[in-house]
Coordinates of C-alpha atoms in Angstrom, one line a residue:
M394 CA -40.7 -20.7 -50.3
G395 CA -36.9 -20.6 -49.9
C396 CA -34.6 -23.3 -48.7
R397 CA -30.9 -24.0 -47.9
V398 CA -29.0 -26.4 -50.0
A399 CA -25.4 -27.5 -50.7
L400 CA -24.3 -26.7 -54.3
G401 CA -23.5 -30.4 -54.8
D402 CA -27.1 -31.3 -54.2
V403 CA -28.4 -29.0 -57.0
C404 CA -25.5 -28.8 -59.4
E405 CA -22.9 -31.0 -61.1
F406 CA -19.4 -30.0 -62.1
H407 CA -17.1 -30.8 -65.0
R408 CA -13.6 -29.7 -65.9
G409 CA -13.1 -28.1 -69.3
A410 CA -11.0 -29.4 -72.2
S411 CA -7.4 -28.4 -73.0
V412 CA -6.9 -27.2 -76.6
P413 CA -3.8 -25.1 -77.4
R414 CA -4.5 -21.7 -78.9
A415 CA -2.5 -22.7 -81.9
R416 CA -5.3 -25.1 -82.9
M417 CA -8.1 -22.5 -82.5
R418 CA -9.7 -21.1 -85.7
D419 CA -12.0 -18.3 -86.8
F420 CA -14.3 -21.0 -88.3
G421 CA -14.7 -24.6 -87.3
D422 CA -17.0 -27.2 -85.8
D423 CA -17.3 -26.3 -82.1
L424 CA -17.2 -23.0 -80.3
Y425 CA -14.4 -23.0 -77.7
I426 CA -14.6 -20.9 -74.6
H427 CA -10.9 -20.2 -73.9
Y428 CA -9.9 -19.2 -70.4
G429 CA -7.9 -16.3 -71.6
D430 CA -10.7 -14.8 -73.6
L431 CA -13.1 -14.7 -70.6
Y432 CA -11.3 -11.5 -69.3
R433 CA -11.4 -9.7 -72.6
G434 CA -14.9 -8.8 -73.4
F435 CA -17.1 -10.9 -71.2
T436 CA -18.3 -9.9 -67.8
V437 CA -21.5 -11.7 -66.7
R438 CA -22.9 -13.6 -69.7
I439 CA -21.6 -15.2 -72.9
D440 CA -24.4 -14.7 -75.4
I441 CA -23.8 -17.0 -78.4
E442 CA -26.4 -15.4 -80.7
S443 CA -24.9 -11.9 -80.1
P444 CA -21.5 -12.4 -78.5
Q445 CA -19.8 -9.5 -76.8
K446 CA -16.6 -10.5 -78.7
P447 CA -15.7 -13.1 -81.3
I448 CA -15.5 -16.7 -80.0
P449 CA -12.9 -19.0 -81.5
Y450 CA -13.7 -22.5 -82.9
I451 CA -12.0 -25.9 -82.8
D452 CA -12.2 -28.8 -85.2
A453 CA -14.3 -31.9 -84.5
S454 CA -11.1 -34.0 -84.6
E455 CA -10.2 -32.7 -81.1
K456 CA -10.7 -35.2 -78.3
I457 CA -13.5 -33.8 -76.3
K458 CA -15.4 -35.7 -73.6
P459 CA -19.2 -35.4 -73.6
E460 CA -19.2 -33.7 -70.2
Q461 CA -16.9 -31.0 -71.5
R462 CA -19.5 -29.8 -73.9
L463 CA -21.6 -26.7 -72.8
A464 CA -25.3 -26.8 -72.7
D465 CA -27.6 -23.8 -72.7
Q466 CA -27.6 -22.1 -69.2
D467 CA -24.5 -23.8 -68.0
I468 CA -22.1 -21.6 -66.0
V469 CA -18.5 -21.3 -67.1
Y470 CA -16.7 -20.9 -63.8
V471 CA -13.0 -19.9 -63.2
L472 CA -11.6 -21.9 -60.3
T473 CA -7.9 -21.6 -61.4
S474 CA -6.0 -18.4 -61.5
E475 CA -2.6 -16.8 -60.9
T476 CA -4.2 -14.5 -58.3
V477 CA -6.7 -15.2 -55.6
D478 CA -8.7 -12.1 -56.6
D479 CA -9.4 -13.6 -60.1
L480 CA -10.9 -16.8 -58.7
G481 CA -14.7 -17.1 -58.8
H482 CA -15.5 -15.3 -62.0
A483 CA -18.7 -16.8 -63.4
F484 CA -20.2 -16.5 -66.9
L485 CA -23.7 -17.7 -67.8
F486 CA -23.6 -19.5 -71.1
N487 CA -26.7 -18.4 -73.2
N488 CA -27.0 -20.8 -76.1
P489 CA -30.7 -21.3 -76.9
R490 CA -30.1 -22.9 -80.3
S491 CA -27.7 -25.4 -78.7
E492 CA -24.7 -24.6 -81.0
P493 CA -21.9 -27.1 -80.4
A494 CA -19.6 -25.5 -77.7
V495 CA -16.8 -26.7 -75.5
A496 CA -15.5 -25.3 -72.2
G497 CA -11.8 -24.6 -72.2
T498 CA -8.9 -25.6 -70.0
E499 CA -8.8 -24.2 -66.5
T500 CA -12.6 -23.6 -66.5
T501 CA -15.2 -25.6 -64.7
I502 CA -18.8 -26.2 -66.0
V503 CA -21.4 -25.7 -63.3
R504 CA -24.6 -27.3 -64.5
V505 CA -27.8 -26.8 -62.4
T506 CA -29.6 -30.2 -62.1
R507 CA -32.5 -29.0 -60.0
R508 CA -34.0 -26.2 -62.0
D509 CA -37.2 -26.6 -60.1
L510 CA -35.3 -25.2 -57.1
L511 CA -32.6 -23.0 -58.7
V512 CA -32.6 -20.7 -61.7
P513 CA -29.1 -20.9 -63.4
A514 CA -29.0 -17.1 -64.0
Y515 CA -29.7 -16.5 -60.3
L516 CA -26.9 -18.8 -59.3
N517 CA -24.6 -17.1 -61.8
Y518 CA -25.2 -13.8 -60.0
L519 CA -24.9 -15.4 -56.6
L520 CA -21.5 -16.9 -57.4
Q521 CA -20.2 -13.4 -58.2
S522 CA -21.3 -11.9 -54.9
T523 CA -18.7 -10.8 -52.4
R524 CA -20.1 -12.9 -49.7
F525 CA -19.9 -16.1 -51.8
K526 CA -16.4 -15.3 -53.0
L527 CA -15.2 -15.0 -49.4
R528 CA -16.7 -18.4 -48.6
L529 CA -15.0 -19.8 -51.7
R530 CA -11.6 -18.6 -50.5
Q531 CA -11.7 -21.0 -47.6
Y532 CA -11.0 -23.8 -50.1
V533 CA -8.2 -22.1 -52.1
R534 CA -5.1 -24.3 -52.6
G535 CA -1.7 -23.6 -54.2
M536 CA 1.2 -21.2 -54.0
K537 CA 2.0 -19.8 -57.5
V538 CA -1.3 -21.0 -59.1
F539 CA -4.4 -20.9 -57.0
R540 CA -7.2 -23.5 -57.3
V541 CA -10.5 -24.5 -55.8
H542 CA -11.5 -28.2 -56.3
P543 CA -15.1 -28.8 -57.5
N544 CA -15.5 -31.2 -54.6
D545 CA -14.9 -28.3 -52.2
L546 CA -17.3 -26.1 -54.2
A547 CA -20.0 -28.7 -53.8
K548 CA -19.8 -28.4 -50.0
I549 CA -20.8 -24.8 -49.9
E550 CA -24.3 -24.2 -48.8
I551 CA -26.5 -21.4 -50.2
D552 CA -29.8 -19.9 -49.2
I553 CA -32.1 -19.7 -52.2
P554 CA -35.5 -18.0 -52.3
G555 CA -38.6 -19.1 -54.2
I556 CA -38.4 -19.4 -58.0
D557 CA -40.5 -16.3 -58.5
D558 CA -38.2 -14.2 -56.3
Q559 CA -35.2 -15.6 -58.1
R560 CA -36.6 -14.6 -61.5
K561 CA -37.4 -11.1 -60.2
A562 CA -33.9 -10.6 -58.9
V563 CA -32.4 -11.8 -62.2
S564 CA -34.7 -9.4 -64.1
I565 CA -33.5 -6.4 -62.1
L566 CA -29.8 -7.3 -62.4
D567 CA -30.1 -8.2 -66.1
A568 CA -31.7 -4.8 -66.9
I569 CA -28.5 -3.2 -65.4
F570 CA -26.2 -5.6 -67.4
D571 CA -28.1 -5.1 -70.7
K572 CA -27.8 -1.3 -70.2
Q573 CA -24.1 -1.7 -69.8
L574 CA -23.9 -3.9 -72.8
V575 CA -25.6 -1.3 -75.1
S576 CA -23.0 1.3 -73.9
Q577 CA -20.2 -1.1 -74.5
R578 CA -21.3 -1.9 -78.0
T579 CA -21.8 1.8 -78.7
N580 CA -18.2 2.4 -77.7
D581 CA -17.1 -0.4 -80.0
Y582 CA -18.8 1.4 -82.9
L583 CA -17.4 4.8 -81.9
L584 CA -13.9 3.3 -81.8
K585 CA -14.4 1.8 -85.2
L586 CA -15.4 5.2 -86.6
A587 CA -12.2 6.7 -85.2
E588 CA -10.1 4.0 -86.6
A589 CA -11.8 4.3 -90.0
L590 CA -11.0 8.0 -90.1
F591 CA -7.4 7.4 -88.9
T592 CA -6.9 4.9 -91.7
S593 CA -8.3 7.1 -94.5
W594 CA -6.4 10.2 -93.3
F595 CA -3.0 8.7 -92.5
V596 CA -2.5 5.1 -93.6
G597 CA -1.2 3.9 -97.0
D598 CA -0.5 5.4 -100.4
G599 CA -4.1 6.7 -100.7
S600 CA -4.2 8.5 -97.4
L601 CA -5.4 12.1 -97.5
Y602 CA -2.6 13.6 -95.4
P603 CA 1.2 12.9 -95.4
T604 CA 3.1 11.6 -92.4
Y605 CA 6.8 11.4 -91.6
K606 CA 8.7 8.9 -89.5
V607 CA 10.1 9.7 -86.1
L608 CA 11.2 7.5 -83.1
M609 CA 8.8 7.0 -80.2
Y610 CA 11.0 8.8 -77.7
E611 CA 10.8 11.9 -79.9
V612 CA 7.1 12.3 -79.5
A613 CA 6.4 10.7 -76.1
A614 CA 7.9 10.3 -72.6
I615 CA 8.3 6.6 -71.9
C616 CA 7.7 5.3 -68.4
A617 CA 7.9 1.7 -67.1
G618 CA 6.6 0.5 -63.8
G619 CA 9.0 1.7 -61.1
D620 CA 10.5 4.4 -63.2
K621 CA 10.3 8.1 -62.2
P622 CA 10.9 10.3 -65.3
D623 CA 9.9 13.9 -65.5
I624 CA 6.3 13.0 -66.2
C625 CA 6.0 11.1 -62.9
Q626 CA 6.1 12.1 -59.3
K627 CA 5.5 10.5 -55.9
L628 CA 1.9 10.9 -54.7
P629 CA -0.2 9.3 -52.0
S630 CA -1.6 6.0 -53.0
E631 CA -4.8 6.2 -55.1
E632 CA -6.8 3.6 -57.0
C633 CA -5.8 3.1 -60.5
T634 CA -8.3 4.1 -63.1
V635 CA -9.8 1.6 -65.5
P636 CA -8.7 2.3 -69.1
I637 CA -11.3 3.8 -71.4
F638 CA -10.8 0.9 -73.8
S639 CA -8.2 -1.6 -74.9
N640 CA -7.5 -4.5 -77.2
G641 CA -6.5 -6.5 -74.2
T642 CA -8.0 -6.8 -70.7
D643 CA -9.1 -4.1 -68.3
N644 CA -7.2 -6.0 -65.6
E645 CA -3.9 -4.7 -67.1
G646 CA -2.8 -2.0 -64.7
L647 CA -5.3 -2.7 -62.0
Y648 CA -3.3 -5.2 -59.9
G649 CA 0.3 -5.7 -58.7
Y650 CA 1.4 -2.1 -58.2
T651 CA 5.2 -1.9 -57.8
S652 CA 5.6 1.9 -58.1
T653 CA 4.6 5.0 -56.4
A654 CA 5.2 6.9 -59.6
K655 CA 2.0 8.3 -61.1
V656 CA 1.7 8.9 -64.8
F657 CA -0.2 11.9 -65.8
Q658 CA -3.0 11.9 -68.4
P659 CA -3.5 11.4 -71.1
S660 CA -1.2 8.4 -72.0
V661 CA -1.1 5.0 -73.6
T662 CA 0.1 1.8 -72.0
V663 CA 1.5 -1.3 -73.7
S664 CA 1.8 -4.7 -72.0
A665 CA 5.5 -5.5 -71.8
R666 CA 5.7 -9.0 -70.4
G667 CA 4.1 -12.4 -71.2
T668 CA 1.6 -11.5 -73.9
I669 CA 3.1 -8.4 -75.6
G670 CA 1.1 -5.6 -77.2
Y671 CA -2.1 -5.1 -75.3
I672 CA -2.8 -1.4 -75.8
C673 CA -4.8 0.8 -73.4
L674 CA -5.7 4.5 -73.7
R675 CA -5.9 6.2 -70.4
R676 CA -7.2 9.7 -69.9
K677 CA -6.7 9.8 -66.2
P678 CA -3.7 9.5 -63.9
F679 CA -2.7 5.9 -63.0
Y680 CA 0.2 4.0 -61.4
P681 CA 2.2 1.9 -63.9
I682 CA 3.3 -1.7 -62.9
V683 CA 6.3 -3.6 -64.1
R684 CA 4.5 -5.4 -66.9
L685 CA 3.4 -2.1 -68.5
I686 CA 5.2 0.6 -70.5
S687 CA 3.5 4.0 -70.6
A688 CA 3.9 6.6 -73.3
T689 CA 2.8 10.1 -72.5
P690 CA 2.8 12.3 -75.7
N691 CA 4.4 15.7 -76.1
E692 CA 3.0 18.5 -78.3
R693 CA 4.0 16.7 -81.5
T694 CA 1.2 14.1 -81.2
S695 CA -1.7 13.0 -78.9
A696 CA -2.5 10.0 -76.8
E697 CA -5.5 9.2 -79.0
Y698 CA -3.3 9.3 -82.1
L699 CA -0.7 7.1 -80.4
F700 CA -3.4 4.7 -79.3
L701 CA -4.9 4.3 -82.9
W702 CA -1.4 4.0 -84.4
L703 CA -0.2 1.3 -81.9
R704 CA -3.4 -0.7 -82.5
R705 CA -2.3 -1.2 -86.1
T706 CA 1.3 -2.1 -85.2
M707 CA 2.7 -5.5 -84.6
I708 CA 4.6 -5.0 -81.3
T709 CA 7.1 -7.7 -80.5
G710 CA 9.5 -8.4 -77.6
V711 CA 12.6 -10.5 -76.9
G712 CA 13.1 -13.7 -75.0
T713 CA 12.6 -17.4 -75.5
T714 CA 10.8 -18.5 -72.3
Q715 CA 8.8 -15.3 -71.8
Q716 CA 8.5 -12.5 -74.2
Q717 CA 9.5 -9.0 -72.9
L718 CA 9.3 -5.5 -74.3
T719 CA 12.0 -3.3 -72.9
V720 CA 11.9 0.5 -72.6
P721 CA 14.9 1.0 -74.9
M722 CA 13.2 -1.1 -77.5
F723 CA 10.0 0.8 -77.3
K724 CA 11.7 4.2 -77.3
N725 CA 13.2 3.3 -80.7
Y726 CA 10.0 2.1 -82.3
E727 CA 9.4 4.1 -85.5
I728 CA 6.1 5.9 -85.7
D729 CA 4.4 7.8 -88.5
I730 CA 3.0 11.2 -87.5
P731 CA 1.3 14.0 -89.4
N732 CA 2.2 17.7 -89.1
T733 CA 0.7 19.7 -86.3
D734 CA -2.1 21.3 -88.4
D735 CA -3.3 17.9 -89.8
L736 CA -3.2 16.4 -86.3
S737 CA -5.3 19.3 -85.0
K738 CA -7.9 18.7 -87.7
F739 CA -8.0 15.0 -86.8
T740 CA -8.4 15.8 -83.1
R741 CA -11.3 18.2 -83.7
I742 CA -13.2 15.6 -85.5
T743 CA -12.4 12.5 -83.3
G744 CA -12.4 14.4 -80.0
P745 CA -16.2 14.1 -79.6
L746 CA -16.0 10.4 -80.3
F747 CA -13.5 9.8 -77.5
E748 CA -15.4 12.0 -75.2
A749 CA -18.6 10.0 -75.8
I750 CA -16.6 6.8 -75.2
E751 CA -15.4 8.1 -71.9
A752 CA -18.9 9.3 -70.9
N753 CA -20.3 5.8 -71.7
K754 CA -17.4 4.2 -69.7
K755 CA -18.2 6.4 -66.7
E756 CA -21.9 5.5 -66.9
N757 CA -21.1 1.8 -67.0
E758 CA -18.9 2.2 -63.9
S759 CA -21.8 3.8 -62.1
M760 CA -24.1 1.0 -63.2
S761 CA -21.5 -1.5 -61.9
R762 CA -21.5 0.2 -58.5
L763 CA -25.3 0.1 -58.5
R764 CA -25.3 -3.6 -59.4
D765 CA -22.7 -4.4 -56.7
A766 CA -24.8 -2.5 -54.1
L767 CA -28.0 -4.3 -55.1
L768 CA -26.5 -7.8 -55.5
P769 CA -26.0 -8.7 -51.8
K770 CA -29.4 -7.2 -50.8
L771 CA -31.2 -9.2 -53.5
M772 CA -29.2 -12.4 -52.7
S773 CA -29.8 -12.1 -48.9
G774 CA -33.5 -11.3 -49.1
E775 CA -33.0 -7.9 -47.5
I776 CA -35.1 -6.5 -50.3
D777 CA -38.6 -7.9 -50.3
L778 CA -39.4 -8.9 -53.9
S779 CA -42.8 -10.4 -53.2
K780 CA -44.7 -7.2 -53.9
I781 CA -42.6 -6.2 -56.9
E782 CA -44.4 -6.7 -60.2
L783 CA -42.1 -6.9 -63.2
P784 CA -42.9 -7.2 -67.0
T785 CA -42.9 -10.7 -68.3
P786 CA -39.3 -11.4 -69.4
S787 CA -38.8 -12.3 -73.1
N788 CA -35.3 -13.8 -72.6
N789 CA -35.1 -17.5 -72.5
H790 CA -33.0 -18.0 -69.4
L791 CA -35.8 -17.1 -67.1

């Protein structure tokens, strides 16, 4: 039987610990869930035994309060952000072996204290529903940085069904997420194959094919947010496409449009302010924003080649307070490119890899739309789960 409760009656909340990135390590004593890493590889869960991306460590010498340590089935919740849209991202922390782990600065630990009433994985999905996020916005404070205080979060009331129905809803939504995770990891392997071929063919003294140096502007048209070069034109507003893949965050390019100029496909974007050098390959038209520089190749190279080359390159900017990459700087970057015949050979072999990555990405986008459509219906009880029989779940969080 379901009931209505305030979150504060079934959960407790704790602020994360502040540790500078300079003190994070590849190896150490405690896993550290850094705020900035949450948007680069994690979506719904953080699986410690098989993480979607590497998780940094901190040393035991750091001053960490007991309540800042993460337990299995805690939720890492984002209640501080530079945009209201980014508030309310929730990540279930799967840590069945209880490896030492700490929640980072600007995150809030949500710990379910009444597991007889509420399944943590169910709450994690509920927190991400549009309906809940709209209720959360009632308590947003701030001007440049937006926050929701845990005391306000505790006031929000939620309707929760019986435990069995919660578990069924989680099983359905997890099946969608797990399918997406398989596709994401497949894409990671396909990209590694393309990178390995790129390295053996064109990098270093032992490479199979020679390259020669040119400047970036010689092989690509460079476009910054707000610019309108020949490759851009004014078009009616359209939704920006998510990049196929990147070494940064998919949020780069999705928000804060400042231009009606549309860059045509295919192209590569580079983050140009703040954290410099996030590289995204985009095979569809998109609108650049001021913190992005776009490079659309001419016949002397390809977007895929540019993407792979830039991923190996240390891209730096100028500035003391905030780093910035300017268009003139990027235009004069030296790039090694092969001759046209060797590039064509490379494209014929790697083309199917990039096509498979794009197909997997599209399928994941479709699965996301399915999940978003099902989520409110499962959370509201619009779909009657009482007559649905599901296989016994093997994952520990149910």
